[in-house]
Coordinates of C-alpha atoms in Angstrom, one line a residue:
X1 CA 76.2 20.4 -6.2
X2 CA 78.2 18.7 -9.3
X3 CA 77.0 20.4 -12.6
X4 CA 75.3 17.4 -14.5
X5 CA 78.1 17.3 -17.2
X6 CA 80.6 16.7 -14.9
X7 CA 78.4 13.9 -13.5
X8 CA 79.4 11.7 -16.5
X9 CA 82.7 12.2 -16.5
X10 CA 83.9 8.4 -18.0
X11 CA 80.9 8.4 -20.9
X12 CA 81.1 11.8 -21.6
X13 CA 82.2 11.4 -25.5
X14 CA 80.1 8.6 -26.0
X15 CA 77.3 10.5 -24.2
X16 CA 78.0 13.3 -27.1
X17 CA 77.3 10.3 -29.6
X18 CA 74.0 9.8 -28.1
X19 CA 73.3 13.4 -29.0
X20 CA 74.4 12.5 -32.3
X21 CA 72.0 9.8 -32.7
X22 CA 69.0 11.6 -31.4
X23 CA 69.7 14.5 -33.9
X24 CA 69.9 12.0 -36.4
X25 CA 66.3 10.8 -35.6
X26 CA 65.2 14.4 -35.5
X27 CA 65.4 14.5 -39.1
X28 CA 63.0 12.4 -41.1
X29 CA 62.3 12.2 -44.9
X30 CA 58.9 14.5 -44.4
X31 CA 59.1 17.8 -43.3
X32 CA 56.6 18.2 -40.8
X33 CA 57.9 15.1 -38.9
X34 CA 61.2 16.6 -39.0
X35 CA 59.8 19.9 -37.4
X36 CA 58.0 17.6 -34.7
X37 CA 60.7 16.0 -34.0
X38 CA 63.1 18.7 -33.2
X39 CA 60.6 20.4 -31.4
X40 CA 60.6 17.5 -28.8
X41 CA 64.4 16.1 -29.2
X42 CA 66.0 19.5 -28.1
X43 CA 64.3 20.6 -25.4
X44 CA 67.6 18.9 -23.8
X45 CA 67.4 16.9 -20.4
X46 CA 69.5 15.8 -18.1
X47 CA 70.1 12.7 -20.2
X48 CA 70.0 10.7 -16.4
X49 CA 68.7 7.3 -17.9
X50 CA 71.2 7.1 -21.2
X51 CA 73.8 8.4 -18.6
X52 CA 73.2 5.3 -16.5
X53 CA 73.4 3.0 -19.7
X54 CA 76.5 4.1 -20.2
X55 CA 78.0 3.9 -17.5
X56 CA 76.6 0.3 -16.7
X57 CA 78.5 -0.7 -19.8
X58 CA 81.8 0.2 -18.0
X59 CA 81.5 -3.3 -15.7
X60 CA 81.6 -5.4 -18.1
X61 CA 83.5 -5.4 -21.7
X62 CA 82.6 -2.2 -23.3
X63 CA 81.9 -2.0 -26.9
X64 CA 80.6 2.1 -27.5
X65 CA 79.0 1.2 -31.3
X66 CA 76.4 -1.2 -29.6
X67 CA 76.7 0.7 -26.0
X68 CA 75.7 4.3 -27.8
X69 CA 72.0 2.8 -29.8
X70 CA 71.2 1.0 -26.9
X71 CA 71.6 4.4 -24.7
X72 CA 70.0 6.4 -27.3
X73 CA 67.1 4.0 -27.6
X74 CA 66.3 4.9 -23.9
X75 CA 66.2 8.2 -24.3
X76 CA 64.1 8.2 -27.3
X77 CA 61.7 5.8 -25.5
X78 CA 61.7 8.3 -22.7
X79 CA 60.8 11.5 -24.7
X80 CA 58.0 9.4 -26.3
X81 CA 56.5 9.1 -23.6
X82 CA 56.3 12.4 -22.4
X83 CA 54.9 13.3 -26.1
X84 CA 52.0 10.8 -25.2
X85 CA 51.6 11.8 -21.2
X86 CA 51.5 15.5 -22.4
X87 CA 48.7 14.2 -24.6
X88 CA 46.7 11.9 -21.8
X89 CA 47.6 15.3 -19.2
X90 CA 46.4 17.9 -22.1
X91 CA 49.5 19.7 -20.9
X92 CA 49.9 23.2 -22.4
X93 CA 53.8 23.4 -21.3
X94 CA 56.5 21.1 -20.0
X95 CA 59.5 22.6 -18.4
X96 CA 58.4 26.0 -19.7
X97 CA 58.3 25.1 -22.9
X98 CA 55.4 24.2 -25.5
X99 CA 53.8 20.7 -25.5
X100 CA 54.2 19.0 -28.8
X101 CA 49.9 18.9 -28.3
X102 CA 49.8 22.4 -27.5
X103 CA 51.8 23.0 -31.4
X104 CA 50.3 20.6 -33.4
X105 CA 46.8 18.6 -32.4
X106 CA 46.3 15.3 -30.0
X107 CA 46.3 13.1 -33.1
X108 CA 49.6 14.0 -34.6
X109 CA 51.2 13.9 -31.4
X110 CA 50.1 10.3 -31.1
X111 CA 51.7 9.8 -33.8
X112 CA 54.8 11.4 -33.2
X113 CA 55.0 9.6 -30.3
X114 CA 54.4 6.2 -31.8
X115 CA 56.8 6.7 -34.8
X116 CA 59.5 7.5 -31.7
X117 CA 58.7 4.2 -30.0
X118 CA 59.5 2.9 -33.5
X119 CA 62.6 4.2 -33.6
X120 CA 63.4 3.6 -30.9
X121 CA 63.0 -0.5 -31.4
X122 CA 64.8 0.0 -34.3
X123 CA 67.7 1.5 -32.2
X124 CA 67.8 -1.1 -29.8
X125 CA 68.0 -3.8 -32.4
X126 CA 71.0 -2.6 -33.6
X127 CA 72.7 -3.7 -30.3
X128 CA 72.0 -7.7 -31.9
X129 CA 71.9 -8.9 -28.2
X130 CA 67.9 -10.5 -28.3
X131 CA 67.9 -10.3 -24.4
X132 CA 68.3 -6.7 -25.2
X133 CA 65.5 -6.8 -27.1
X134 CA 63.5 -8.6 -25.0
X135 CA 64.2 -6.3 -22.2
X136 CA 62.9 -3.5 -24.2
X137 CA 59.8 -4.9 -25.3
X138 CA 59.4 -6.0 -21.4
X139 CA 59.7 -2.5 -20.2
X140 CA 57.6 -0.7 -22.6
X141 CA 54.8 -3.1 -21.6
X142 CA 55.8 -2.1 -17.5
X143 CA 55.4 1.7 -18.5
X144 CA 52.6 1.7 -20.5
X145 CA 50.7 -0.6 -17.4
X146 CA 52.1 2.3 -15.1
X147 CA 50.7 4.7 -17.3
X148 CA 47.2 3.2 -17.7
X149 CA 47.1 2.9 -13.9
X150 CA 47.8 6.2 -13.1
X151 CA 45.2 7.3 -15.7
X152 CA 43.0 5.1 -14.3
X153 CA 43.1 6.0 -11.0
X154 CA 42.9 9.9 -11.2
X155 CA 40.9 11.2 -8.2
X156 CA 40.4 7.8 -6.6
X157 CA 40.7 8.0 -3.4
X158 CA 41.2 4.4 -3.0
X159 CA 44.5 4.8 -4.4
X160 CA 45.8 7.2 -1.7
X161 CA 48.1 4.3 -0.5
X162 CA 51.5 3.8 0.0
X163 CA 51.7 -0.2 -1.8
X164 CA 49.3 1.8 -4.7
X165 CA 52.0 4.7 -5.0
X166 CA 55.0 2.6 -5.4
X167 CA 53.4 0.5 -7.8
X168 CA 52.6 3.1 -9.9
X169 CA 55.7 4.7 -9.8
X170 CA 57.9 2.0 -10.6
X171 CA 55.9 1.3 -13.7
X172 CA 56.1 4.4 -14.9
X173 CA 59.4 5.5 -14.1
X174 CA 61.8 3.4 -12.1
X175 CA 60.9 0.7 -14.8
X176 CA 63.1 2.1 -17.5
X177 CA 65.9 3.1 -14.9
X178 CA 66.2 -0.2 -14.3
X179 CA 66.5 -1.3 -17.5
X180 CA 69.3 1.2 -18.4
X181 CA 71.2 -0.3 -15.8
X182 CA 70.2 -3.9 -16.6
X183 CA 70.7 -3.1 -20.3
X184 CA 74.2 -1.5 -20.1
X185 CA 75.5 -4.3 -18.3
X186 CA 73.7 -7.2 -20.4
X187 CA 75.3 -5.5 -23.8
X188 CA 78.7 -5.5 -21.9
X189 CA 78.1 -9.1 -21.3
X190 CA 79.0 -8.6 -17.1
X191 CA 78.6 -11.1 -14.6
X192 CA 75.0 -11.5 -13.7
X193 CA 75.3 -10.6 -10.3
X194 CA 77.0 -7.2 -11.7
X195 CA 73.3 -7.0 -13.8
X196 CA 71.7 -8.1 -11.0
X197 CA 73.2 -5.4 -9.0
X198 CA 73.0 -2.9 -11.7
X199 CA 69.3 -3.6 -12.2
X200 CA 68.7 -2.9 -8.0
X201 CA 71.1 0.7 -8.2
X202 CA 68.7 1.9 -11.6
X203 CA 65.1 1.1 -9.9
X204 CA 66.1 2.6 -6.5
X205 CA 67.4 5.8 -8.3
X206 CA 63.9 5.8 -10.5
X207 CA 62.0 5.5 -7.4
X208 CA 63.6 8.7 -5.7
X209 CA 63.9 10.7 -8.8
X210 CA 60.2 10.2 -9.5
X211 CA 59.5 11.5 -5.6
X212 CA 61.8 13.9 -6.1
X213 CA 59.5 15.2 -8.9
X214 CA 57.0 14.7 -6.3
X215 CA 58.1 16.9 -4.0
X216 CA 59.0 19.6 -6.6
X217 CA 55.5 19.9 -7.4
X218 CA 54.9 21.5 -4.1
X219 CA 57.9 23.2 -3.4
X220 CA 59.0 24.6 -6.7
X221 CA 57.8 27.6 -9.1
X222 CA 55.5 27.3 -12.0
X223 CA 58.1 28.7 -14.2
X224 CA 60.8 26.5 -13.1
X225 CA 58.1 23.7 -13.4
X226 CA 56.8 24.8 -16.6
X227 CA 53.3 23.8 -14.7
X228 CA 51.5 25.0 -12.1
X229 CA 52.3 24.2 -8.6
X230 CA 50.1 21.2 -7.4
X231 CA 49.5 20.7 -10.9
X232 CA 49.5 16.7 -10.5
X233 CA 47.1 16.8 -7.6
X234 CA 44.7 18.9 -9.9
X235 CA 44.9 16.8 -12.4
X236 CA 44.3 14.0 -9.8
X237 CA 47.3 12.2 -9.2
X238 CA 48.0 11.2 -5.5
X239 CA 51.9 11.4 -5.2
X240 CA 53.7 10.4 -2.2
X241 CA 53.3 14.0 -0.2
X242 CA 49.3 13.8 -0.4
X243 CA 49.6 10.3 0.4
X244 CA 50.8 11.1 3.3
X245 CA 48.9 14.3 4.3
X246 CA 45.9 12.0 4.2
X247 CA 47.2 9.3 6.5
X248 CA 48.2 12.3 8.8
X249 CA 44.7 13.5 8.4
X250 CA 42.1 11.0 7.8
X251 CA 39.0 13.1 9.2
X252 CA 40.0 16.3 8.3
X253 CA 40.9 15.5 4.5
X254 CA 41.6 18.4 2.0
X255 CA 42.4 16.7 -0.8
X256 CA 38.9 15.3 -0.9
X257 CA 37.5 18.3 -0.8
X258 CA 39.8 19.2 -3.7
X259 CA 38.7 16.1 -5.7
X260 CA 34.9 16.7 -5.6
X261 CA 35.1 20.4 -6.2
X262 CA 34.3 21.6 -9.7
X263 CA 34.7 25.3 -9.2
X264 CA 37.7 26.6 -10.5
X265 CA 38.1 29.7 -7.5
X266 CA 36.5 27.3 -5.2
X267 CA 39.8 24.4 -6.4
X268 CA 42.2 27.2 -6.3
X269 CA 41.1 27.5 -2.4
X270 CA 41.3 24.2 -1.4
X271 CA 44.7 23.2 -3.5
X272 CA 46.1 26.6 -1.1
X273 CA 44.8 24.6 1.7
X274 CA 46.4 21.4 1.1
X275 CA 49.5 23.4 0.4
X276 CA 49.8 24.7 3.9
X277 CA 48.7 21.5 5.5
X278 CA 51.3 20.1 3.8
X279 CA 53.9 22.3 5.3
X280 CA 52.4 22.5 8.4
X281 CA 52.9 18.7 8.8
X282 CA 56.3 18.5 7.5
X283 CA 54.8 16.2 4.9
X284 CA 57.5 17.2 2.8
X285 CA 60.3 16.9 5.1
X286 CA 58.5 12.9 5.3
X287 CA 58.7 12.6 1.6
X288 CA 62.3 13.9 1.3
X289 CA 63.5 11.3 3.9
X290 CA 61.8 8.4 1.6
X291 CA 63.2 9.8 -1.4
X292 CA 67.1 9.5 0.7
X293 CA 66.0 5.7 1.7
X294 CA 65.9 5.4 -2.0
X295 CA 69.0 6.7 -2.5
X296 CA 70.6 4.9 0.3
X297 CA 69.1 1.7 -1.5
X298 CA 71.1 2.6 -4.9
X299 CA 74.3 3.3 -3.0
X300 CA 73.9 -0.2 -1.4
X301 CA 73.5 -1.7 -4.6
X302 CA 76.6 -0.8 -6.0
X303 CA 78.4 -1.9 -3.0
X304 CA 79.8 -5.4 -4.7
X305 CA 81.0 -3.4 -7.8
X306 CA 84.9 -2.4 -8.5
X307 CA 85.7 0.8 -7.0
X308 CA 86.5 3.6 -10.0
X309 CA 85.5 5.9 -12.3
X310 CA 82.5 4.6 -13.2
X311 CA 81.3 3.3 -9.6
X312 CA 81.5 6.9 -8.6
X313 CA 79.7 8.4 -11.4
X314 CA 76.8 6.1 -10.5
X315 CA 77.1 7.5 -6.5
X316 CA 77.3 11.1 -8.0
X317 CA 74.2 10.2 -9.9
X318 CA 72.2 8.6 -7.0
X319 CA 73.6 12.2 -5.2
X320 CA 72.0 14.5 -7.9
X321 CA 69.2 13.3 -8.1
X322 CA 68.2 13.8 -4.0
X323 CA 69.4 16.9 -4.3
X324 CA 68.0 18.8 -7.4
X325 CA 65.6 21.9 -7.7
X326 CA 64.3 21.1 -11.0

């Protein structure tokens, strides 16, 4: 599989500038900020959704000093909020690595999370396009819906449903995909049915990355997770493959019997047992299948776009994200 470096081949300079930016918002004029905000700023990433802004920019007529806040805005928005779902999740770790909460308490992490949302506003207005802007402000109001819904709906049953699922998911991730796409191309002032098409490739590619993720937190290891295994279904979150173990099994339900269990040994049990009904349906083999339709989606989207550099950066992108591990 490519490396993700080499994924961003024609932004790879200006993707070092975002780097730049984001170190530059890491220090602050008060110490402890400064320590907070290093702490969450270089745990790295893949850097997927700046990545995509980028590259978006390359259909249109490229200018990198409104190109690189606009893609560092994203990413700060981003890691803001994970600071605040760490928060809402009480999550000890992510990817292995402390929780801002888990360093510092709930209340400062708020914070941290909504002086990062600041800056991150700030960021965006530097691009002087108001659409821009607007966009922004729009997708921040998507997530945080997508966030409060999920939230919301933790161990509701009545949520176990596909239309439910892709709401959610959209909101809360495939949102802001969409907008670096949409927002790369708007700044690069591209045809609107380049934006248009732009907008189509980012949400298809959010929707399979986030069921992706999904799938990862069955199939993967608590230390490459940095969470425990099932760890969304205990906190209960009904992703995509208990979704469908339930349809497969409407009588015989585990994950019910996981949701009304208070036990701690007694959850352990029955999180094993929707662990092997899910392998011994090929739930996951389902959910891997959706997550390719996704992908096929974003490949279909860039279809009326210029063959290139860029182009092909977005198909690698699309590519890396079916097949990861982490």
């Amino acid at each position: 599989m490519t490396s993700v470096p080499a994924l961003y081949g024609p932004v790879a300079e200006d993707l070092a500038r975002v780097e730049e930016t984001l170190t530059s918002v890491a220090t602050a004029d008060y110490a402890p900020l400064t320590e907070m905000l290093q702490h969450v700023l270089q745990r790295g990433g893949k850097r997927l959704r700046p990545a995509i802004a980028l590259l978006a920019g390359g259909f249109g007529t490229y200018d990198s000093d409104r190109q690189v806040p606009l893609a560092a805005s994203i990413e700060l928005l981003h890691t803001a909020t994970l600071v605040h779902d760490d928060v809402i999740d009480t999550a000890d770790t992510r990817r292995g690595r402390p929780t801002a909460n888990s360093n510092y308490d709930n209340a400062a992490s708020v914070m941290l999370g909504d002086y990062m949302f600041a800056h991150a506003a700030e960021l965006v207005a530097r691009t002087d396009d108001i659409r821009v802007v607007r966009l922004f402000a729009e997708t921040l109001m998507v997530m945080a819906k997508g966030e409060l819904s999920q939230d919301i709906s933790a161990y509701d049953m009545a949520a176990g449903n596909l239309r439910d699922y892709y709401e959610r998911i959209d909101g809360k991730t495939a949102s802001l995909f969409a907008t670096a796409g949409t927002g790369g191309a708007m700044l690069a002032q591209a045809d609107e049915r380049v934006v248009c098409a732009l907008r189509s490739y980012g949400h298809s590619v959010g929707m399979a990355f986030q069921i992706v993720d999904d799938i990862l937190d069955f199939t993967s290891d608590a230390e490459t997770l940095g969470k425990p295994v099932g760890g969304d279904l205990l906190a209960g979150t009904l992703t995509l493959p208990a979704i469908l173990l339930m349809e497969a099994n409407p009588k015989d339900n585990p994950v019910r019997r996981l949701f009304v269990t208070e036990d701690p040994d007694s959850r352990a049990q029955q999180l094993q047992a929707v662990l092997q009904a899910i392998a011994d349906a090929d739930i996951l083999g389902r959910s891997n299948a959706i997550a390719l339709e996704w992908r096929d989606a974003a490949l279909r989207a860039l279809e009326p776009l210029p063959n290139g550099s860029h182009r092909r950066a977005l198909e690698d992108i699309a590519a890396f994200i079916t097949g990861r591990s982490f």
